C-alpha positions as CSV (number, residue, x, y, z in Angstrom):
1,X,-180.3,136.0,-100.9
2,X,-177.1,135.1,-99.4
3,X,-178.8,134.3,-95.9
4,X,-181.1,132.0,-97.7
5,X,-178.0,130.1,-99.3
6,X,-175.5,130.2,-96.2
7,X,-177.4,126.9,-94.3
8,X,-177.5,124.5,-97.2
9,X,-173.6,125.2,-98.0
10,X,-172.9,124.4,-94.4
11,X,-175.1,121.4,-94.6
12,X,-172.9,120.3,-97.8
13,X,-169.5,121.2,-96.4
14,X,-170.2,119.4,-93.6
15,X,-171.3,116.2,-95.0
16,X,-168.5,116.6,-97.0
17,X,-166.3,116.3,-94.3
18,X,-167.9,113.4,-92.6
19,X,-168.0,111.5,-95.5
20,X,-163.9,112.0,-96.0
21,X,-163.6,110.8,-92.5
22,X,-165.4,107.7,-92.8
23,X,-163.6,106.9,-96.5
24,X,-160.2,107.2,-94.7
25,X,-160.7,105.7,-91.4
26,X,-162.1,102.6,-93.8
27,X,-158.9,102.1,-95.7
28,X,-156.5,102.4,-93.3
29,X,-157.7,99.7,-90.2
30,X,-155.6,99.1,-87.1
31,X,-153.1,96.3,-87.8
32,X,-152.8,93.4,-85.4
33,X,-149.8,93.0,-83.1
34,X,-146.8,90.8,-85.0
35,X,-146.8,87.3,-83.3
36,X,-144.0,86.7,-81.0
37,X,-141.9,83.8,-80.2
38,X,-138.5,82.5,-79.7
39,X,-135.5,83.0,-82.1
40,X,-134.4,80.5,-84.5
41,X,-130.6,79.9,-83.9
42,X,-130.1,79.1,-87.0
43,X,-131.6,82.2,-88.7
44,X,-129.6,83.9,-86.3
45,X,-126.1,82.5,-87.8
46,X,-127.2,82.6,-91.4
47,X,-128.1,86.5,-91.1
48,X,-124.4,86.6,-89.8
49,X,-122.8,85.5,-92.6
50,X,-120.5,84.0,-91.4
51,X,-120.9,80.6,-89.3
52,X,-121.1,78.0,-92.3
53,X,-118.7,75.7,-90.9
54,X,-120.3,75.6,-87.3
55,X,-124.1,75.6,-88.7
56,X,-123.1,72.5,-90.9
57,X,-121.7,70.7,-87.8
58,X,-124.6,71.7,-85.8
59,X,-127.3,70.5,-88.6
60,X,-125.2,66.9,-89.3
61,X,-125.5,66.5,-85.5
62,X,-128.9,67.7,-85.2
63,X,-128.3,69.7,-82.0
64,X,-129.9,72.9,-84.2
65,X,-133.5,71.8,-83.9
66,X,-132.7,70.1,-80.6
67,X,-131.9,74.1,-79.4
68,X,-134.5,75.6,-81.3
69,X,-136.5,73.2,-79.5
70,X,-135.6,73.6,-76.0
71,X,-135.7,77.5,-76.6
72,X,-139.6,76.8,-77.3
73,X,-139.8,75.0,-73.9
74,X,-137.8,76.7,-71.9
75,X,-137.9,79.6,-69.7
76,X,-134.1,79.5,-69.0
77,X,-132.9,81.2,-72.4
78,X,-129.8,80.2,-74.0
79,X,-126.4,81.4,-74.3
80,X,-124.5,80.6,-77.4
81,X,-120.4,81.1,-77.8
82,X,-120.3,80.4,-81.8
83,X,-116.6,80.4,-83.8
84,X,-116.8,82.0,-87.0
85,X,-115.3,79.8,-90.0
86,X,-112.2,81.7,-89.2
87,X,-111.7,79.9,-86.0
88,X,-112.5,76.8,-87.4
89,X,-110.3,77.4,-90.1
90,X,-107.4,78.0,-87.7
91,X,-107.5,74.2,-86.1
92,X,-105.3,71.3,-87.8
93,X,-106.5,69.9,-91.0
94,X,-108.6,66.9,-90.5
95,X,-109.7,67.8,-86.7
96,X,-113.2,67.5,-87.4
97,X,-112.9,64.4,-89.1
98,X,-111.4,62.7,-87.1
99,X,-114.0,63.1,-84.1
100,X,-116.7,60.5,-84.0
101,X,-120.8,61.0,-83.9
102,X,-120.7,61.7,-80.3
103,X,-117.7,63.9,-79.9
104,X,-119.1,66.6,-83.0
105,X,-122.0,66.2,-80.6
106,X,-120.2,67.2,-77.5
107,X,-118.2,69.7,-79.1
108,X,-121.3,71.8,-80.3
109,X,-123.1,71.3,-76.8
110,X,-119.7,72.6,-75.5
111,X,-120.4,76.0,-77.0
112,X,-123.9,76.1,-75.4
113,X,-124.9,77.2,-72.0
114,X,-128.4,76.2,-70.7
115,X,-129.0,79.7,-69.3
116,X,-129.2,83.5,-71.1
117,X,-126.4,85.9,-69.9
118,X,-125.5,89.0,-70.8
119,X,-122.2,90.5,-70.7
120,X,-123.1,92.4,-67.4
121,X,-123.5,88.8,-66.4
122,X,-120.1,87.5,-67.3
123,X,-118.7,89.6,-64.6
124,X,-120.3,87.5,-61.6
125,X,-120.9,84.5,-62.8
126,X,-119.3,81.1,-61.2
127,X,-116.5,79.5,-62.6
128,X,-116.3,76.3,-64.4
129,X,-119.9,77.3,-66.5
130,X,-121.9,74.1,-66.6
131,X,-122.4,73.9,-70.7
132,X,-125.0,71.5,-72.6
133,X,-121.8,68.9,-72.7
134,X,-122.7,68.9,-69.2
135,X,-119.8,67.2,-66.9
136,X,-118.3,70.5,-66.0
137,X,-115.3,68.7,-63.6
138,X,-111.8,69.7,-64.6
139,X,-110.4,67.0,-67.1
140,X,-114.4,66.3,-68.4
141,X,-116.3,69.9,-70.1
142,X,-114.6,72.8,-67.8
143,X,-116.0,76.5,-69.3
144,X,-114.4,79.3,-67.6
145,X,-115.1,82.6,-68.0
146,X,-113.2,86.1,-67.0
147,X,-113.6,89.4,-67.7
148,X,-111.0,92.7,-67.9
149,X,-113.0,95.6,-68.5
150,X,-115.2,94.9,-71.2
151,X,-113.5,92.0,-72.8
152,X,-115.2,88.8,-71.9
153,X,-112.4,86.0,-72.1
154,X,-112.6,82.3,-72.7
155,X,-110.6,79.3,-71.7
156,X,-111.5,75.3,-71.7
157,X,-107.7,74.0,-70.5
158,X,-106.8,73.4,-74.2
159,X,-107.6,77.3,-75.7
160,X,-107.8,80.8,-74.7
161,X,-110.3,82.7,-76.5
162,X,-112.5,86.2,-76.3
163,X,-115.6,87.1,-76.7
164,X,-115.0,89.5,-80.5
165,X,-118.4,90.4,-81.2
166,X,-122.3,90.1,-79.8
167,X,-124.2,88.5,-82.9
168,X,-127.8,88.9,-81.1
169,X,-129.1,89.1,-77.9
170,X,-132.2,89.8,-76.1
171,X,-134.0,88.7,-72.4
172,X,-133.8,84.8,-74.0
173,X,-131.1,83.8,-76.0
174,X,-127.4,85.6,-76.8
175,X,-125.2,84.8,-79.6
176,X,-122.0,85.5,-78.9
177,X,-118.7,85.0,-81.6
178,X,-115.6,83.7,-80.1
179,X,-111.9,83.8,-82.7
180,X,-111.5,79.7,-81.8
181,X,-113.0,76.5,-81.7
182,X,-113.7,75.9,-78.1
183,X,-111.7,72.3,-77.9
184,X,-113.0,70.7,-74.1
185,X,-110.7,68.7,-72.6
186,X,-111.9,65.6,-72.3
187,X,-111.9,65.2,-76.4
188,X,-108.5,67.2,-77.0
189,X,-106.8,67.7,-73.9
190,X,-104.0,65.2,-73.1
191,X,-105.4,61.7,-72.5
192,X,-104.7,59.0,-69.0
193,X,-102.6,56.6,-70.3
194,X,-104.4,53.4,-69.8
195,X,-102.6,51.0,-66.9
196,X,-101.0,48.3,-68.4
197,X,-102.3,44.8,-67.8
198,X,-101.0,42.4,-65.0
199,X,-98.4,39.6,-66.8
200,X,-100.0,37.0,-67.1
201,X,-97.3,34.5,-65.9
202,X,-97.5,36.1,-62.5
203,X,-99.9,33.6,-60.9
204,X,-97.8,31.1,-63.0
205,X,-94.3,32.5,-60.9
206,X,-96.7,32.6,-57.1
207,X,-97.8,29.3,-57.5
208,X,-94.1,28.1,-58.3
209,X,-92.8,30.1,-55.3
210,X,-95.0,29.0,-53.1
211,X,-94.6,25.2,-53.7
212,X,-92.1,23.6,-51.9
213,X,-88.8,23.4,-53.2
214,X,-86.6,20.2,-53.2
215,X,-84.8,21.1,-50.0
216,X,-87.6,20.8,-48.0
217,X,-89.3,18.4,-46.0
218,X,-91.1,16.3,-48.9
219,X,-87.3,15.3,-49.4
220,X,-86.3,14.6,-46.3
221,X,-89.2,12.3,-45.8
222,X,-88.0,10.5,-48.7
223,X,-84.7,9.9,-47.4
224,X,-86.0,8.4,-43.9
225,X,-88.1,6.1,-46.5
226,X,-85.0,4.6,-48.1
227,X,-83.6,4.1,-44.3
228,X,-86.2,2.2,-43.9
229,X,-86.6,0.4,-46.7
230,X,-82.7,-0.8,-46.0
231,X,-82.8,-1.8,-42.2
232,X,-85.8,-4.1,-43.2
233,X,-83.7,-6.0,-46.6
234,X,-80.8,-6.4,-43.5
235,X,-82.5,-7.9,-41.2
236,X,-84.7,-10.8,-43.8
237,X,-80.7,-11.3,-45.1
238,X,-79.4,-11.4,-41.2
239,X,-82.5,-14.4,-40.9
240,X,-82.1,-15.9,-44.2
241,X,-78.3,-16.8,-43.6
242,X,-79.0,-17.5,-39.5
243,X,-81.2,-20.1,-41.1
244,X,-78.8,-22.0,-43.1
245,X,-76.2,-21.8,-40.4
246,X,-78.3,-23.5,-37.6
């Protein structure tokens, strides 16, 4: 009796099982691989917390979707020094304001380098860094970077700053936050007094030196005229009077 039942229990138990394995493999498909792509610099800052001064000056210039955009077509990476609103809170009152269009420009780009680097990096890299500003020449956008152990420090010729904390980082992009506004030194470093226009009575003063004066020949010539001019009236009087004697 038992022999007779033993098969078609097996049979069920293993149908059973098959059946589970098919339900459950069912629910629970493989799940495509997250699409990847470059960081959004300004997502970056946001999640921070605490970059609303320099994401505002980045979004009125429009240099945030110009980054974004060149970290979609670029294989360089990106390498971003950003001052917390501490730092910006720390320059003079009305700094900012006073810049025009193009220097807000220039002063974000001056806290961009066109290339990733890690803090490994920082240790061999050449002095001045060539930032998006660009002209890196000593009185134009001058970067310099040195490191003492692991503190990564900062100068432009008008601050001295550190490296505080790494916001993000990965093979194409590092965010970096620095305790000051990095101020270049063509915008805030001391200016070339311009050279002061030639007088314009100088010409005036050459010409009257180089005429000549009344000493010269001019008046000597008039002199020898007047001789001249004399000797003849003497000698129509000497024949006028030898007339009327004879």
């Amino acid at each position: 009796m038992m022999n007779q039942l033993a098969p078609p229990l097996s049979l069920l138990l293993l149908f059973f099982f098959l059946s589970t394995t098919t339900t459950t493999q069912a629910q629970t498909p493989a799940q495509p691989p997250a699409p990847s792509g470059p960081p959004n610099i300004t997502r970056i800052l946001e999640k921070a917390g605490q970059f609303v001064i320099f994401l505002r000056l980045m979004g009125t210039t429009q240099e945030a979707n110009q980054l974004n955009n060149q970290l979609n077509n670029s294989n360089n990476g990106m390498t971003i020094f950003a001052p917390s609103d501490s730092a910006f809170s720390s320059l003079q009152a009305g700094t900012l304001n006073s810049l025009s269009d193009e220097q807000k420009v220039e002063l974000v780009q001056f806290h961009v380098v066109p290339t990733f680097l890690s803090t490994s990096q920082f240790q061999t890299v050449s002095n001045p860094l060539r930032t998006q500003a660009g002209d890196n020449r000593e009185g134009q956008f001058p970067l310099n970077v040195t490191t003492s152990g692991n503190q990564v420090n900062i100068s432009t010729g008008v601050v001295n700053t550190t490296v505080v904390n790494t916001i993000f980082t990965d093979n194409q992009i590092a965010v970096y936050q620095v305790d000051k506004v990095l101020l270049p030194l063509s915008i805030f470093g001391p200016q070339t007094p311009a050279e002061a226009p030639a007088p314009v009575t100088t010409k005036k003063k050459k010409a009257a030196a180089d005429a000549p004066s009344s000493d010269d020949g001019d008046s000597s010539g008039g002199v020898g005229l007047a001789v001249n001019v004399m000797v003849v009236v003497m000698f129509i009087g000497v024949g006028v009077y030898a007339a009327f004697v004879l």
